[in-house]
Amino acid sequence: MAKFVIAGKADCPFYAKAELLADYLQKNLPDFRIFKITQHPDVWEKWLKGVCEKNRWNHKRSPIIWREMIDRGGKGLLLGGYNEFLEYAQLYYGVTSSMTTQMMMVIAQENLETHIEKELEKEALKDLISPLQVWITSATTPVSYSLIPILTSGEVFGKNTEISLTLFDQQKVEHYLKVIVMEMQDMASQLLLRISYCTKIEEAFRQAQVIIILDESTDKEVTSLEDCLRSKVSLCRLYAYQIEKNAHESVKVIVGGKSFVNLKAILLMQYAPRIARNVIAVAMGVEGQARATVARKLKTTASLIKDVIIWGNISGNNYVDLRKARVYGYDSAIWGPPNYSRPVLSLIFDSDWLQKEFVMTLKNMTATGKHFGSILAAHSITTTLKYWYHGSPPGEIVSLGVLSEGQFGIPEGIVFSMPVKFENGTWIVLTDLEDIDLNGKIMKSLTRDLFQEKLVALGHNTIFQPYKSESQLIKKYEDLSLSAQYEKQEVQVEIQTPLTRQVSDTKDSLYYDMLTDEEKEQILSDDSDGKTDEYQQL
């Protein structure tokens, strides 16, 4: 049996002529077989060079034709190009080709179009067969245990999307990673095609399409807030380098947790600029806490509260905005269809609760991480991922930490939680919302701490100085004054009124001089008219 291989550029007219002659021979000769290979013109020369080097042939044009020695083994026998094949067919089989040049050109163009279509079909099939590569960092933390079952349930990426899951953590916890892998294998999820673990940083994030960054676990003693902030730089720089080196070009990176979420996101963007647009910070955990707090006040279900906006630092100083929040299916004298809703602020008549108890409750939750357990963190991450892939509910506002580009007057260069919607595989900032602008003092409060975190982490500032509002500073100075007066009265009980009046007259300048330079500058900035750049002190 004679088996020939015909390879050429998809748009080569001589390949088209040789192909037609070979088809005729195969149809009319019982022992004649052909195998065709077409290559795109852009890759033909590289492919041909590789084939010739492998077989030690010398051939430089399209097509290339050789005979496979199937009866004796070994490498194929090079026949040559179109002319050699035409001569071989005429001498051995008495067959030649009468194809015109015009017909050769037409078939060559058809071959190119067919080749491109087949390549596109192959890519589509590859996407269906190849599982989605998902990586989880700090995979032995409690959040990971709650996260993995949801990721493999089909609710996040789709009912027909198989995933390959890789758990990444330190070498010292390898035993726990093995335990998690065995548990997930025992679970026998239909969509979990593969699960493995990785402890080597140089192998991290290979072909990753989704990377979930969780709070890292550490057994080291944290001596100060500043040291903790600086430690994030080396970690994020290492992660960013490996992501740019190993991950898929369209990788999606989602930063979740309850500590320095905004900071880690901006550091990843800074050290991995190629994928900066695809790095986001999850704010739905704080949003969920706010919705639950409002729901308890209104004696309803948290899922019926929508459009709560979280501004600022997700894991720090943030502002919960209820101006667009609405409640659905509320049990009251006014009823409507399922899509009927009422503004939350119109149903809460206790303004004192809104200004004090509501604010303090959420502030304490954010500051201490209270109630922000693994279930809430996992739900927030998976819901955000689901929206990213399939879009958020129409008309619904979602809070998300993204890189500021000056929207809403937010300074550039920080990751800031703001209202967005997910659509067509990406997120869009809702800059068209009405009546949600933040006043200068709130904006300064929210942005100053974020800049402080970034500057301290990068070593530009040595001490983290939290923002103090004008009211906080006044209270501090009043407390200092009262304390000093009390001490004076105890020490000098027999002092007469004139001296007491003298101390009272000079207390303002006395305690002002006791302040640090930064606190004096803060007072001056808070007394300004707000028209100057509020961030130049940073």
Short mmCIF file of N, CA, C and O in Angstrom, two decimals, residues 357-424:
data_model
loop_
_atom_site.label_atom_id
_atom_site.label_comp_id
_atom_site.label_asym_id
_atom_site.label_seq_id
_atom_site.Cartn_x
_atom_site.Cartn_y
_atom_site.Cartn_z
N GLU A 357 -26.68 54.34 66.13
CA GLU A 357 -26.61 52.90 66.34
C GLU A 357 -26.25 52.16 65.06
O GLU A 357 -25.40 51.25 65.07
N PHE A 358 -26.87 52.52 63.93
CA PHE A 358 -26.58 51.86 62.66
C PHE A 358 -25.12 52.04 62.27
O PHE A 358 -24.43 51.08 61.90
N VAL A 359 -24.65 53.28 62.38
CA VAL A 359 -23.26 53.57 62.01
C VAL A 359 -22.28 52.84 62.91
O VAL A 359 -21.31 52.23 62.45
N MET A 360 -22.52 52.88 64.23
CA MET A 360 -21.59 52.25 65.17
C MET A 360 -21.60 50.74 65.04
O MET A 360 -20.56 50.08 65.17
N THR A 361 -22.76 50.16 64.78
CA THR A 361 -22.84 48.71 64.61
C THR A 361 -21.97 48.24 63.45
O THR A 361 -21.17 47.30 63.59
N LEU A 362 -22.11 48.90 62.31
CA LEU A 362 -21.32 48.51 61.14
C LEU A 362 -19.85 48.85 61.32
O LEU A 362 -18.96 48.10 60.87
N LYS A 363 -19.56 49.94 62.00
CA LYS A 363 -18.17 50.32 62.24
C LYS A 363 -17.47 49.28 63.10
O LYS A 363 -16.34 48.88 62.84
N ASN A 364 -18.16 48.82 64.13
CA ASN A 364 -17.58 47.80 65.00
C ASN A 364 -17.38 46.48 64.26
O ASN A 364 -16.40 45.76 64.46
N MET A 365 -18.33 46.13 63.39
CA MET A 365 -18.18 44.90 62.60
C MET A 365 -16.95 44.97 61.71
O MET A 365 -16.18 44.01 61.60
N THR A 366 -16.75 46.13 61.05
CA THR A 366 -15.62 46.27 60.15
C THR A 366 -14.30 46.29 60.91
O THR A 366 -13.32 45.67 60.52
N ALA A 367 -14.29 47.00 62.04
CA ALA A 367 -13.05 47.15 62.80
C ALA A 367 -12.61 45.84 63.44
O ALA A 367 -11.41 45.55 63.53
N THR A 368 -13.53 45.04 63.89
CA THR A 368 -13.19 43.82 64.63
C THR A 368 -13.33 42.56 63.79
O THR A 368 -12.85 41.50 64.18
N GLY A 369 -13.96 42.66 62.61
CA GLY A 369 -14.22 41.46 61.81
C GLY A 369 -15.34 40.61 62.38
O GLY A 369 -15.55 39.48 61.97
N LYS A 370 -16.07 41.14 63.36
CA LYS A 370 -17.14 40.39 64.00
C LYS A 370 -18.23 40.06 63.00
O LYS A 370 -18.60 40.87 62.16
N HIS A 371 -18.74 38.84 63.10
CA HIS A 371 -19.81 38.34 62.23
C HIS A 371 -19.35 38.12 60.79
O HIS A 371 -20.13 37.67 59.97
N PHE A 372 -18.08 38.49 60.46
CA PHE A 372 -17.61 38.29 59.08
C PHE A 372 -16.91 36.95 59.03
O PHE A 372 -15.69 36.85 58.96
N GLY A 373 -17.70 35.89 59.07
CA GLY A 373 -17.16 34.54 59.10
C GLY A 373 -16.91 33.98 57.72
O GLY A 373 -17.07 34.65 56.70
N SER A 374 -16.52 32.70 57.70
CA SER A 374 -16.16 32.07 56.44
C SER A 374 -17.35 31.92 55.50
O SER A 374 -17.19 32.02 54.28
N ILE A 375 -18.54 31.71 56.05
CA ILE A 375 -19.72 31.54 55.18
C ILE A 375 -20.04 32.84 54.45
O ILE A 375 -20.28 32.84 53.23
N LEU A 376 -20.02 33.96 55.17
CA LEU A 376 -20.29 35.25 54.54
C LEU A 376 -19.22 35.58 53.51
O LEU A 376 -19.54 36.04 52.40
N ALA A 377 -17.96 35.35 53.85
CA ALA A 377 -16.87 35.65 52.91
C ALA A 377 -16.99 34.81 51.65
O ALA A 377 -16.84 35.31 50.52
N ALA A 378 -17.27 33.51 51.81
CA ALA A 378 -17.39 32.62 50.66
C ALA A 378 -18.58 33.02 49.78
O ALA A 378 -18.47 33.03 48.54
N HIS A 379 -19.70 33.33 50.41
CA HIS A 379 -20.89 33.74 49.65
C HIS A 379 -20.62 35.03 48.88
O HIS A 379 -21.03 35.17 47.71
N SER A 380 -19.93 35.97 49.50
CA SER A 380 -19.65 37.25 48.84
C SER A 380 -18.75 37.05 47.63
O SER A 380 -18.98 37.64 46.56
N ILE A 381 -17.73 36.22 47.78
CA ILE A 381 -16.79 35.97 46.67
C ILE A 381 -17.49 35.26 45.52
O ILE A 381 -17.36 35.66 44.35
N THR A 382 -18.23 34.21 45.82
CA THR A 382 -18.87 33.43 44.75
C THR A 382 -19.97 34.22 44.06
O THR A 382 -20.16 34.10 42.84
N THR A 383 -20.71 35.04 44.80
CA THR A 383 -21.75 35.86 44.17
C THR A 383 -21.13 36.89 43.23
O THR A 383 -21.62 37.12 42.12
N THR A 384 -20.02 37.51 43.67
CA THR A 384 -19.34 38.47 42.81
C THR A 384 -18.81 37.79 41.55
O THR A 384 -18.92 38.34 40.44
N LEU A 385 -18.24 36.60 41.70
CA LEU A 385 -17.75 35.86 40.53
C LEU A 385 -18.90 35.49 39.59
O LEU A 385 -18.77 35.59 38.36
N LYS A 386 -20.02 35.09 40.15
CA LYS A 386 -21.19 34.75 39.34
C LYS A 386 -21.64 35.95 38.53
O LYS A 386 -21.94 35.83 37.33
N TYR A 387 -21.71 37.11 39.16
CA TYR A 387 -22.10 38.33 38.45
C TYR A 387 -21.08 38.66 37.36
O TYR A 387 -21.43 39.11 36.27
N TRP A 388 -19.80 38.46 37.66
CA TRP A 388 -18.74 38.78 36.70
C TRP A 388 -18.88 37.94 35.43
O TRP A 388 -18.67 38.41 34.32
N TYR A 389 -19.26 36.68 35.59
CA TYR A 389 -19.37 35.79 34.44
C TYR A 389 -20.73 35.89 33.75
O TYR A 389 -20.81 35.77 32.53
N HIS A 390 -21.79 36.10 34.50
CA HIS A 390 -23.14 36.03 33.92
C HIS A 390 -23.92 37.33 34.01
O HIS A 390 -25.06 37.39 33.53
N GLY A 391 -23.36 38.36 34.63
CA GLY A 391 -24.04 39.63 34.73
C GLY A 391 -24.85 39.74 36.02
O GLY A 391 -25.39 38.75 36.51
N SER A 392 -24.93 40.95 36.56
CA SER A 392 -25.72 41.18 37.76
C SER A 392 -27.19 41.36 37.39
O SER A 392 -27.51 41.65 36.23
N PRO A 393 -28.12 41.19 38.33
CA PRO A 393 -29.54 41.37 38.03
C PRO A 393 -29.81 42.74 37.41
O PRO A 393 -29.27 43.74 37.88
N PRO A 394 -30.63 42.82 36.39
CA PRO A 394 -30.90 44.09 35.71
C PRO A 394 -31.41 45.15 36.69
O PRO A 394 -32.31 44.90 37.49
N GLY A 395 -30.81 46.31 36.62
CA GLY A 395 -31.24 47.43 37.45
C GLY A 395 -30.72 47.41 38.87
O GLY A 395 -30.96 48.35 39.63
N GLU A 396 -29.98 46.37 39.27
CA GLU A 396 -29.51 46.26 40.65
C GLU A 396 -28.12 46.88 40.78
O GLU A 396 -27.26 46.71 39.92
N ILE A 397 -27.91 47.58 41.90
CA ILE A 397 -26.62 48.20 42.17
C ILE A 397 -25.77 47.24 43.00
O ILE A 397 -26.23 46.69 43.99
N VAL A 398 -24.52 47.06 42.58
CA VAL A 398 -23.58 46.19 43.28
C VAL A 398 -22.39 47.03 43.73
O VAL A 398 -21.89 47.87 42.97
N SER A 399 -21.93 46.83 44.96
CA SER A 399 -20.75 47.53 45.44
C SER A 399 -19.51 46.70 45.13
O SER A 399 -19.50 45.49 45.33
N LEU A 400 -18.46 47.37 44.64
CA LEU A 400 -17.25 46.66 44.22
C LEU A 400 -16.04 47.57 44.38
O LEU A 400 -16.10 48.76 44.06
N GLY A 401 -14.93 47.00 44.86
CA GLY A 401 -13.69 47.75 44.96
C GLY A 401 -12.94 47.70 43.65
O GLY A 401 -12.48 46.64 43.23
N VAL A 402 -12.82 48.85 42.98
CA VAL A 402 -12.14 48.93 41.68
C VAL A 402 -11.19 50.12 41.69
O VAL A 402 -11.25 50.99 42.56
N LEU A 403 -10.30 50.14 40.71
CA LEU A 403 -9.34 51.23 40.60
C LEU A 403 -10.05 52.52 40.20
O LEU A 403 -10.79 52.56 39.22
N SER A 404 -9.83 53.55 40.99
CA SER A 404 -10.48 54.83 40.71
C SER A 404 -9.86 55.50 39.49
O SER A 404 -8.64 55.56 39.34
N GLU A 405 -10.72 56.03 38.63
CA GLU A 405 -10.29 56.79 37.47
C GLU A 405 -10.87 58.20 37.52
O GLU A 405 -11.02 58.86 36.50
N GLY A 406 -11.19 58.64 38.74
CA GLY A 406 -11.73 59.99 38.92
C GLY A 406 -13.23 60.06 38.99
O GLY A 406 -13.81 61.16 39.08
N GLN A 407 -13.91 58.89 38.98
CA GLN A 407 -15.36 58.90 39.06
C GLN A 407 -15.80 59.47 40.42
O GLN A 407 -15.15 59.25 41.44
N PHE A 408 -16.92 60.18 40.42
CA PHE A 408 -17.52 60.76 41.62
C PHE A 408 -16.57 61.68 42.37
O PHE A 408 -16.75 61.95 43.56
N GLY A 409 -15.53 62.18 41.69
CA GLY A 409 -14.56 63.04 42.35
C GLY A 409 -13.57 62.31 43.23
O GLY A 409 -12.84 62.92 44.02
N ILE A 410 -13.51 60.97 43.11
CA ILE A 410 -12.57 60.17 43.90
C ILE A 410 -11.18 60.32 43.29
O ILE A 410 -11.01 60.18 42.08
N PRO A 411 -10.15 60.60 44.10
CA PRO A 411 -8.79 60.73 43.55
C PRO A 411 -8.33 59.45 42.88
O PRO A 411 -8.70 58.35 43.29
N GLU A 412 -7.53 59.58 41.84
CA GLU A 412 -7.00 58.41 41.15
C GLU A 412 -5.87 57.78 41.95
O GLU A 412 -5.27 58.39 42.82
N GLY A 413 -5.60 56.51 41.65
CA GLY A 413 -4.46 55.84 42.27
C GLY A 413 -4.79 55.00 43.48
O GLY A 413 -3.89 54.51 44.16
N ILE A 414 -6.08 54.81 43.79
CA ILE A 414 -6.48 53.97 44.92
C ILE A 414 -7.61 53.05 44.47
O ILE A 414 -8.33 53.35 43.52
N VAL A 415 -7.73 51.91 45.14
CA VAL A 415 -8.89 51.03 44.93
C VAL A 415 -9.98 51.48 45.89
O VAL A 415 -9.76 51.54 47.11
N PHE A 416 -11.13 51.79 45.36
CA PHE A 416 -12.21 52.42 46.12
C PHE A 416 -13.49 51.67 45.85
O PHE A 416 -13.82 51.36 44.70
N SER A 417 -14.23 51.33 46.87
CA SER A 417 -15.53 50.68 46.69
C SER A 417 -16.55 51.69 46.20
O SER A 417 -16.70 52.77 46.78
N MET A 418 -17.25 51.34 45.14
CA MET A 418 -18.22 52.25 44.53
C MET A 418 -19.31 51.44 43.83
O MET A 418 -19.17 50.22 43.67
N PRO A 419 -20.41 52.07 43.43
CA PRO A 419 -21.51 51.33 42.79
C PRO A 419 -21.17 50.94 41.35
O PRO A 419 -20.71 51.77 40.56
N VAL A 420 -21.42 49.67 41.01
CA VAL A 420 -21.18 49.18 39.65
C VAL A 420 -22.31 48.25 39.23
O VAL A 420 -23.18 47.91 40.03
N LYS A 421 -22.25 47.85 37.99
CA LYS A 421 -23.09 46.74 37.50
C LYS A 421 -22.20 45.84 36.65
O LYS A 421 -21.19 46.29 36.07
N PHE A 422 -22.52 44.55 36.61
CA PHE A 422 -21.77 43.60 35.79
C PHE A 422 -22.56 43.33 34.51
O PHE A 422 -23.77 43.09 34.56
N GLU A 423 -21.83 43.37 33.40
CA GLU A 423 -22.50 43.21 32.10
C GLU A 423 -21.49 42.73 31.07
O GLU A 423 -20.37 43.26 30.98
N ASN A 424 -21.84 41.68 30.32
CA ASN A 424 -21.00 41.16 29.23
C ASN A 424 -19.59 40.81 29.69
O ASN A 424 -18.59 41.12 29.02
#
